[in-house]
Structures are given as C-alpha cells and as structure tokens.
C-alpha cells in the first residue's frame, strides 16, 4: 500500500492555526496508522513524507518539517521495536542535516530484522529523481563491466530503484482530494489501484483506512488483459 498524505496545511488553516501545527498533527496520524497497519497485517506501507519539490516551501515551514522529522525518527524507533515494524527510507538523504541522516540510519539498522509490517518513508523523494539516480548507477555498473545492455530487463532495472525488494503497491491512497501523483513512485504505481478521499490527512484514521481497503476489494484489476465478464 502507498499513501500520499496531503492536507496538513488545509487542516491547520481551517482552524486558524499555522501550517506547522497541521504537520505536527499529521505526524501523530502517521504514528497511529503505522500501528493500525501493522495490526491489520498489511505487509508494506509506503508513505510520502517530503518530496524533492517541497524544498520550494518557505524556509520556516521546511525548518519546522525538519524539526518534526528529527523528533519523530526517534519516536518511530520505539514504535517500530514494539510493533515488530521494519523501517526503510527511500529518497535522496544526503541533503538532510547529518544528525537526521544518522537518525535514519539507526532506524533502519535497528529494525532491519523485524518481520512484521515494512514501513517505508519517502523523504526528499521524487519519482523522476529516483529514476535518474537509478540510471546513473546502471551506467556506472555498465562502465565497470558489471552489467551489459543485454542483461537489462524491467526486473533488473527495478533492482536499481530505491524500492528494490519492495513489491509494487496494490493500492495508492491520497488524502485531501487532489487527483495527481505529485511525482510519487512513478515506476512502481504503473498498475496500482487509486483511491482518493477528501479526508484531510490529520483526520485520517483506521476507519478511513478500512474504507479504502473495502473499495479496493471491489475493484477488478485487469493489468491490460480483458475483464472477467468478457472471457465467459
Ligand atoms: C502534506 O500536507 C504534507 C507535506 C507535503 C509535507 P500539505 O502541507 O501539502 O498540506 P496542504 O496541501 O497545503 O493542505
Ligand atoms: C505531495 O504533496 C508530497 C507529499 C505528500 C510529501 P504536495 O502537497 O507537495 O503536492 P502538490 O504540490 O499539491 O502536488
Ligand atoms: Mg499539499
């Protein structure tokens, strides 16, 4: 399952609060959803936390997001250990402050043997950036003779992406009603079912999650083939 958590700003605005308060409440919702998803037996949950384009936001908001990020990586470690959750980060992390990078590394290292939910956080993540970085790695391996043109397949290419080893999402949920991908998992979402809810992210809860799953279960996935009705 993949999630675009959107609407923190709108949630705050509705209440006459600064956008940062929406992000803080949004982080609490993330914590809760990680626990719910782990209990529901969801195997993989990938959440879009900060995009490569989000650096365009006012310095004050970016700063507040970094502060939250710092704080929640620590809290998340506790939750992950308690709930048997394995945490992984995707995106280009070198742009973050060294202590944040260290926090991410610790989180991944200390949870790597957990066998429950794999919780993937996309930070400084952009689908195009991910693909571009993958192409660079392919070119380097090619130059070093580790791979040749005839070895390249979709599977091999996928193994160069940040999401190597993580299955493509069956379902993408976006909160706050926007009908776009915003540069999220461009390769991986090729055949995912899309569910958009008007619910703002800080208001998202287990009931909303279950409703998304119910809707998903009603869908007929075709993967380019013909529908079940037509084959009869
Ligand atoms: C999503 O909420 C969180 C991030 C992108 C970091 P927004 O901050 O985009 O909230 P809206 O879209 O302005 O309501
Ligand atoms: C997508 O939300 C990025 C994250 C949720 C981290 P945005 O709020 O940045 O997307 P746009 O700008 O509305 O497309
Ligand atoms: Mg938004």
mmCIF file of C-alpha atoms and ligand atoms in Angstrom:
data_model
loop_
_atom_site.group_PDB
_atom_site.id
_atom_site.type_symbol
_atom_site.label_atom_id
_atom_site.label_comp_id
_atom_site.label_asym_id
_atom_site.label_seq_id
_atom_site.Cartn_x
_atom_site.Cartn_y
_atom_site.Cartn_z
ATOM 1 C CA UNK A 1 0.000 0.000 0.000
ATOM 2 C CA UNK A 2 1.219 3.509 -0.796
ATOM 3 C CA UNK A 3 -0.002 6.734 0.760
ATOM 4 C CA UNK A 4 0.202 10.374 -0.264
ATOM 5 C CA UNK A 5 -0.537 12.166 2.963
ATOM 6 C CA UNK A 6 -1.841 15.532 1.922
ATOM 7 C CA UNK A 7 -3.863 18.290 3.550
ATOM 8 C CA UNK A 8 -1.901 19.159 6.688
ATOM 9 C CA UNK A 9 -1.845 22.827 5.654
ATOM 10 C CA UNK A 10 -5.574 22.927 4.906
ATOM 11 C CA UNK A 11 -6.359 21.206 8.192
ATOM 12 C CA UNK A 12 -4.457 23.930 10.086
ATOM 13 C CA UNK A 13 -5.929 26.759 8.002
ATOM 14 C CA UNK A 14 -9.468 25.578 8.755
ATOM 15 C CA UNK A 15 -8.678 26.013 12.441
ATOM 16 C CA UNK A 16 -6.839 29.317 12.099
ATOM 17 C CA UNK A 17 -3.564 27.621 13.088
ATOM 18 C CA UNK A 18 -0.107 27.907 11.485
ATOM 19 C CA UNK A 19 0.643 25.213 8.842
ATOM 20 C CA UNK A 20 3.260 23.719 11.162
ATOM 21 C CA UNK A 21 0.513 22.646 13.560
ATOM 22 C CA UNK A 22 -1.046 20.668 10.731
ATOM 23 C CA UNK A 23 2.259 18.903 10.157
ATOM 24 C CA UNK A 24 2.562 18.096 13.850
ATOM 25 C CA UNK A 25 -0.924 16.593 13.947
ATOM 26 C CA UNK A 26 -0.100 14.824 10.664
ATOM 27 C CA UNK A 27 2.910 13.147 12.299
ATOM 28 C CA UNK A 28 0.675 11.848 15.092
ATOM 29 C CA UNK A 29 -1.649 10.401 12.447
ATOM 30 C CA UNK A 30 1.331 8.689 10.779
ATOM 31 C CA UNK A 31 2.254 7.044 14.089
ATOM 32 C CA UNK A 32 -1.300 5.824 14.596
ATOM 33 C CA UNK A 33 -1.638 4.496 11.038
ATOM 34 C CA UNK A 34 1.659 2.604 11.310
ATOM 35 C CA UNK A 35 0.313 0.824 14.381
ATOM 36 C CA UNK A 36 -3.064 0.156 12.737
ATOM 37 C CA UNK A 37 -1.468 -1.120 9.527
ATOM 38 C CA UNK A 38 0.853 -3.410 11.499
ATOM 39 C CA UNK A 39 -2.118 -4.841 13.430
ATOM 40 C CA UNK A 40 -4.204 -5.265 10.276
ATOM 41 C CA UNK A 41 -1.436 -7.412 8.813
ATOM 42 C CA UNK A 42 -0.547 -5.069 5.952
ATOM 43 C CA UNK A 43 2.860 -6.168 4.675
ATOM 44 C CA UNK A 44 4.184 -2.953 3.129
ATOM 45 C CA UNK A 45 3.184 0.656 3.684
ATOM 46 C CA UNK A 46 4.998 3.426 1.822
ATOM 47 C CA UNK A 47 4.254 6.975 2.936
ATOM 48 C CA UNK A 48 5.197 10.173 1.092
ATOM 49 C CA UNK A 49 6.586 12.476 3.758
ATOM 50 C CA UNK A 50 8.587 15.091 1.874
ATOM 51 C CA UNK A 51 9.034 15.483 -1.873
ATOM 52 C CA UNK A 52 12.008 16.783 -3.842
ATOM 53 C CA UNK A 53 9.735 19.732 -4.707
ATOM 54 C CA UNK A 54 8.784 20.501 -1.075
ATOM 55 C CA UNK A 55 12.094 22.390 -0.620
ATOM 56 C CA UNK A 56 10.336 25.209 -2.503
ATOM 57 C CA UNK A 57 8.213 25.945 0.563
ATOM 58 C CA UNK A 58 9.026 28.877 2.862
ATOM 59 C CA UNK A 59 12.181 28.352 4.907
ATOM 60 C CA UNK A 60 10.184 28.466 8.122
ATOM 61 C CA UNK A 61 7.920 25.600 7.055
ATOM 62 C CA UNK A 62 10.831 23.472 5.761
ATOM 63 C CA UNK A 63 12.658 24.118 9.053
ATOM 64 C CA UNK A 64 9.617 23.047 11.062
ATOM 65 C CA UNK A 65 9.275 19.873 8.982
ATOM 66 C CA UNK A 66 12.950 19.026 9.596
ATOM 67 C CA UNK A 67 12.453 19.533 13.340
ATOM 68 C CA UNK A 68 9.448 17.197 13.308
ATOM 69 C CA UNK A 69 11.389 14.713 11.283
ATOM 70 C CA UNK A 70 14.219 14.752 13.808
ATOM 71 C CA UNK A 71 11.816 14.173 16.693
ATOM 72 C CA UNK A 72 9.678 11.517 15.018
ATOM 73 C CA UNK A 73 12.557 9.348 13.803
ATOM 74 C CA UNK A 74 13.342 8.835 17.496
ATOM 75 C CA UNK A 75 9.729 8.135 18.465
ATOM 76 C CA UNK A 76 9.294 5.860 15.483
ATOM 77 C CA UNK A 77 12.184 3.692 16.644
ATOM 78 C CA UNK A 78 10.287 2.907 19.842
ATOM 79 C CA UNK A 79 7.036 2.154 17.991
ATOM 80 C CA UNK A 80 8.823 0.043 15.380
ATOM 81 C CA UNK A 81 10.540 -2.060 18.035
ATOM 82 C CA UNK A 82 7.260 -2.561 19.940
ATOM 83 C CA UNK A 83 5.215 -3.405 16.841
ATOM 84 C CA UNK A 84 7.828 -5.564 15.049
ATOM 85 C CA UNK A 85 7.965 -2.998 12.213
ATOM 86 C CA UNK A 86 10.879 -2.808 9.787
ATOM 87 C CA UNK A 87 11.567 0.766 8.680
ATOM 88 C CA UNK A 88 13.144 1.809 5.395
ATOM 89 C CA UNK A 89 13.685 5.215 3.874
ATOM 90 C CA UNK A 90 13.607 5.979 0.184
ATOM 91 C CA UNK A 91 14.717 9.209 -1.432
ATOM 92 C CA UNK A 92 17.971 11.097 -1.521
ATOM 93 C CA UNK A 93 19.035 11.569 2.065
ATOM 94 C CA UNK A 94 22.346 13.433 1.674
ATOM 95 C CA UNK A 95 20.514 16.762 1.557
ATOM 96 C CA UNK A 96 19.442 16.405 5.198
ATOM 97 C CA UNK A 97 21.432 17.564 8.232
ATOM 98 C CA UNK A 98 23.988 14.929 9.404
ATOM 99 C CA UNK A 99 22.106 14.164 12.641
ATOM 100 C CA UNK A 100 18.910 13.441 10.678
ATOM 101 C CA UNK A 101 20.816 11.114 8.340
ATOM 102 C CA UNK A 102 22.247 9.380 11.385
ATOM 103 C CA UNK A 103 18.743 9.036 12.856
ATOM 104 C CA UNK A 104 17.519 7.442 9.622
ATOM 105 C CA UNK A 105 20.459 5.033 9.511
ATOM 106 C CA UNK A 106 19.884 3.987 13.133
ATOM 107 C CA UNK A 107 16.183 3.455 12.497
ATOM 108 C CA UNK A 108 16.893 1.198 9.520
ATOM 109 C CA UNK A 109 19.720 -0.668 11.203
ATOM 110 C CA UNK A 110 17.864 -1.360 14.470
ATOM 111 C CA UNK A 111 14.678 -2.568 12.778
ATOM 112 C CA UNK A 112 16.126 -4.492 9.835
ATOM 113 C CA UNK A 113 15.389 -7.937 11.284
ATOM 114 C CA UNK A 114 11.786 -7.158 12.261
ATOM 115 C CA UNK A 115 9.331 -9.423 10.486
ATOM 116 C CA UNK A 116 6.018 -7.521 10.630
ATOM 117 C CA UNK A 117 4.991 -4.509 8.570
ATOM 118 C CA UNK A 118 7.653 -2.897 6.390
ATOM 119 C CA UNK A 119 7.108 0.828 6.793
ATOM 120 C CA UNK A 120 8.756 2.800 4.012
ATOM 121 C CA UNK A 121 9.128 6.553 4.361
ATOM 122 C CA UNK A 122 9.723 8.613 1.235
ATOM 123 C CA UNK A 123 11.701 11.705 2.166
ATOM 124 C CA UNK A 124 13.395 14.089 -0.234
ATOM 125 C CA UNK A 125 11.806 11.657 -2.629
ATOM 126 C CA UNK A 126 10.784 12.288 -6.230
ATOM 127 C CA UNK A 127 9.933 9.614 -8.779
ATOM 128 C CA UNK A 128 11.948 11.306 -11.524
ATOM 129 C CA UNK A 129 14.901 11.837 -9.205
ATOM 130 C CA UNK A 130 14.795 8.166 -8.194
ATOM 131 C CA UNK A 131 14.762 7.013 -11.825
ATOM 132 C CA UNK A 132 17.567 9.426 -12.751
ATOM 133 C CA UNK A 133 19.732 8.165 -9.867
ATOM 134 C CA UNK A 134 18.993 4.575 -10.901
ATOM 135 C CA UNK A 135 20.085 5.303 -14.486
ATOM 136 C CA UNK A 136 23.341 6.782 -13.177
ATOM 137 C CA UNK A 137 24.020 3.610 -11.185
ATOM 138 C CA UNK A 138 23.265 1.444 -14.219
ATOM 139 C CA UNK A 139 25.691 3.498 -16.307
ATOM 140 C CA UNK A 140 28.400 3.148 -13.667
ATOM 141 C CA UNK A 141 27.900 -0.638 -13.426
ATOM 142 C CA UNK A 142 27.999 -0.818 -17.203
ATOM 143 C CA UNK A 143 31.272 1.101 -17.334
ATOM 144 C CA UNK A 144 32.717 -1.225 -14.687
ATOM 145 C CA UNK A 145 31.597 -4.257 -16.697
ATOM 146 C CA UNK A 146 29.135 -5.486 -14.031
ATOM 147 C CA UNK A 147 26.176 -5.321 -16.385
ATOM 148 C CA UNK A 148 25.685 -5.165 -20.142
ATOM 149 C CA UNK A 149 22.852 -3.919 -22.345
ATOM 150 C CA UNK A 150 21.512 -7.425 -22.944
ATOM 151 C CA UNK A 151 21.161 -8.023 -19.159
ATOM 152 C CA UNK A 152 18.678 -5.174 -18.753
ATOM 153 C CA UNK A 153 15.074 -6.163 -18.028
ATOM 154 C CA UNK A 154 12.266 -4.462 -16.089
ATOM 155 C CA UNK A 155 13.157 -6.600 -13.062
ATOM 156 C CA UNK A 156 16.830 -5.696 -13.258
ATOM 157 C CA UNK A 157 16.016 -2.002 -13.624
ATOM 158 C CA UNK A 158 13.637 -2.155 -10.641
ATOM 159 C CA UNK A 159 16.510 -3.539 -8.558
ATOM 160 C CA UNK A 160 18.366 -0.247 -9.123
ATOM 161 C CA UNK A 161 15.489 1.811 -7.715
ATOM 162 C CA UNK A 162 15.296 2.900 -4.063
ATOM 163 C CA UNK A 163 12.393 0.455 -3.649
ATOM 164 C CA UNK A 164 14.479 -2.619 -4.584
ATOM 165 C CA UNK A 165 12.927 -5.655 -2.909
ATOM 166 C CA UNK A 166 9.655 -3.866 -2.075
ATOM 167 C CA UNK A 167 6.666 -5.087 -4.130
ATOM 168 C CA UNK A 168 4.757 -2.582 -6.272
ATOM 169 C CA UNK A 169 1.783 -1.127 -4.373
ATOM 170 C CA UNK A 170 -1.617 -2.741 -4.991
ATOM 171 C CA UNK A 171 -3.337 0.372 -3.719
ATOM 172 C CA UNK A 172 -2.463 4.081 -3.670
ATOM 173 C CA UNK A 173 -4.385 6.254 -1.220
ATOM 174 C CA UNK A 174 -4.278 10.043 -1.498
ATOM 175 C CA UNK A 175 -5.934 12.219 1.123
ATOM 176 C CA UNK A 176 -7.383 15.731 0.600
ATOM 177 C CA UNK A 177 -8.926 15.166 -2.787
ATOM 178 C CA UNK A 178 -6.149 16.134 -5.219
ATOM 179 C CA UNK A 179 -6.189 13.984 -8.374
ATOM 180 C CA UNK A 180 -2.484 13.835 -9.148
ATOM 181 C CA UNK A 181 0.631 11.794 -8.395
ATOM 182 C CA UNK A 182 2.900 14.723 -7.428
ATOM 183 C CA UNK A 183 5.989 12.818 -8.614
ATOM 184 C CA UNK A 184 5.335 9.802 -6.358
ATOM 185 C CA UNK A 185 6.545 6.268 -7.209
ATOM 186 C CA UNK A 186 6.229 6.863 -10.960
ATOM 187 C CA UNK A 187 7.641 3.461 -11.922
ATOM 188 C CA UNK A 188 6.043 1.451 -9.121
ATOM 189 C CA UNK A 189 2.460 2.732 -9.448
ATOM 190 C CA UNK A 190 2.110 1.544 -13.075
ATOM 191 C CA UNK A 191 -0.840 -0.767 -12.276
ATOM 192 C CA UNK A 192 -1.866 0.269 -8.768
ATOM 193 C CA UNK A 193 -5.490 0.980 -7.961
ATOM 194 C CA UNK A 194 -6.008 4.604 -6.926
ATOM 195 C CA UNK A 195 -8.257 5.729 -4.092
ATOM 196 C CA UNK A 196 -8.677 9.415 -3.301
ATOM 197 C CA UNK A 197 -10.516 10.634 -0.228
ATOM 198 C CA UNK A 198 -11.477 14.201 0.681
ATOM 199 C CA UNK A 199 -10.452 13.481 4.267
ATOM 200 C CA UNK A 200 -7.538 15.749 5.292
ATOM 201 C CA UNK A 201 -4.507 13.772 6.453
ATOM 202 C CA UNK A 202 -4.611 14.822 10.144
ATOM 203 C CA UNK A 203 -8.214 13.497 10.277
ATOM 204 C CA UNK A 204 -7.336 10.158 8.631
ATOM 205 C CA UNK A 205 -7.887 7.132 10.862
ATOM 206 C CA UNK A 206 -8.339 3.367 10.917
ATOM 207 C CA UNK A 207 -11.963 3.634 9.702
ATOM 208 C CA UNK A 208 -10.813 5.631 6.654
ATOM 209 C CA UNK A 209 -8.093 3.057 6.022
ATOM 210 C CA UNK A 210 -10.593 0.200 6.188
ATOM 211 C CA UNK A 211 -12.922 2.045 3.803
ATOM 212 C CA UNK A 212 -10.067 2.392 1.282
ATOM 213 C CA UNK A 213 -9.417 -1.347 1.564
ATOM 214 C CA UNK A 214 -13.154 -2.118 1.118
ATOM 215 C CA UNK A 215 -13.233 -0.002 -2.050
ATOM 216 C CA UNK A 216 -10.077 -1.717 -3.298
ATOM 217 C CA UNK A 217 -11.648 -5.128 -2.775
ATOM 218 C CA UNK A 218 -14.499 -4.152 -5.124
ATOM 219 C CA UNK A 219 -12.157 -3.264 -7.981
ATOM 220 C CA UNK A 220 -11.456 -5.523 -10.894
ATOM 221 C CA UNK A 221 -7.791 -5.420 -11.815
ATOM 222 C CA UNK A 222 -7.025 -6.166 -15.439
ATOM 223 C CA UNK A 223 -3.313 -5.468 -15.944
ATOM 224 C CA UNK A 224 -4.016 -4.796 -19.625
ATOM 225 C CA UNK A 225 -5.992 -8.004 -20.151
ATOM 226 C CA UNK A 226 -9.738 -8.361 -20.630
ATOM 227 C CA UNK A 227 -12.294 -8.273 -17.837
ATOM 228 C CA UNK A 228 -13.676 -11.433 -16.225
ATOM 229 C CA UNK A 229 -17.090 -10.843 -17.873
ATOM 230 C CA UNK A 230 -15.611 -10.790 -21.381
ATOM 231 C CA UNK A 231 -13.819 -14.110 -21.047
ATOM 232 C CA UNK A 232 -17.004 -16.037 -20.238
HETATM 233 C C1 LIG B 1 1.165 17.310 3.226
HETATM 234 O O1 LIG B 1 0.370 18.403 3.588
HETATM 235 C C2 LIG B 1 2.486 17.284 3.948
HETATM 236 C C3 LIG B 1 3.646 17.621 3.119
HETATM 237 C C4 LIG B 1 3.638 17.794 1.827
HETATM 238 C C5 LIG B 1 4.935 17.752 3.802
HETATM 239 P P1 LIG B 1 0.491 19.798 2.867
HETATM 240 O O2 LIG B 1 1.456 20.652 3.609
HETATM 241 O O3 LIG B 1 0.799 19.637 1.421
HETATM 242 O O4 LIG B 1 -0.977 20.371 3.054
HETATM 243 P P2 LIG B 1 -1.836 21.229 2.038
HETATM 244 O O5 LIG B 1 -1.839 20.511 0.724
HETATM 245 O O6 LIG B 1 -1.160 22.563 1.933
HETATM 246 O O7 LIG B 1 -3.188 21.305 2.652
HETATM 247 C C1 LIG B 2 2.786 15.620 -2.168
HETATM 248 O O1 LIG B 2 2.033 16.631 -1.612
HETATM 249 C C2 LIG B 2 4.065 15.431 -1.388
HETATM 250 C C3 LIG B 2 3.885 14.847 -0.069
HETATM 251 C C4 LIG B 2 2.758 14.413 0.405
HETATM 252 C C5 LIG B 2 5.077 14.737 0.723
HETATM 253 P P1 LIG B 2 2.159 18.150 -2.114
HETATM 254 O O2 LIG B 2 1.207 18.937 -1.298
HETATM 255 O O3 LIG B 2 3.581 18.585 -2.111
HETATM 256 O O4 LIG B 2 1.664 18.028 -3.622
HETATM 257 P P2 LIG B 2 1.118 19.139 -4.604
HETATM 258 O O5 LIG B 2 2.060 20.301 -4.527
HETATM 259 O O6 LIG B 2 -0.239 19.502 -4.135
HETATM 260 O O7 LIG B 2 1.090 18.486 -5.942
HETATM 261 MG MG1 LIG B 3 -0.328 19.506 -0.239
#
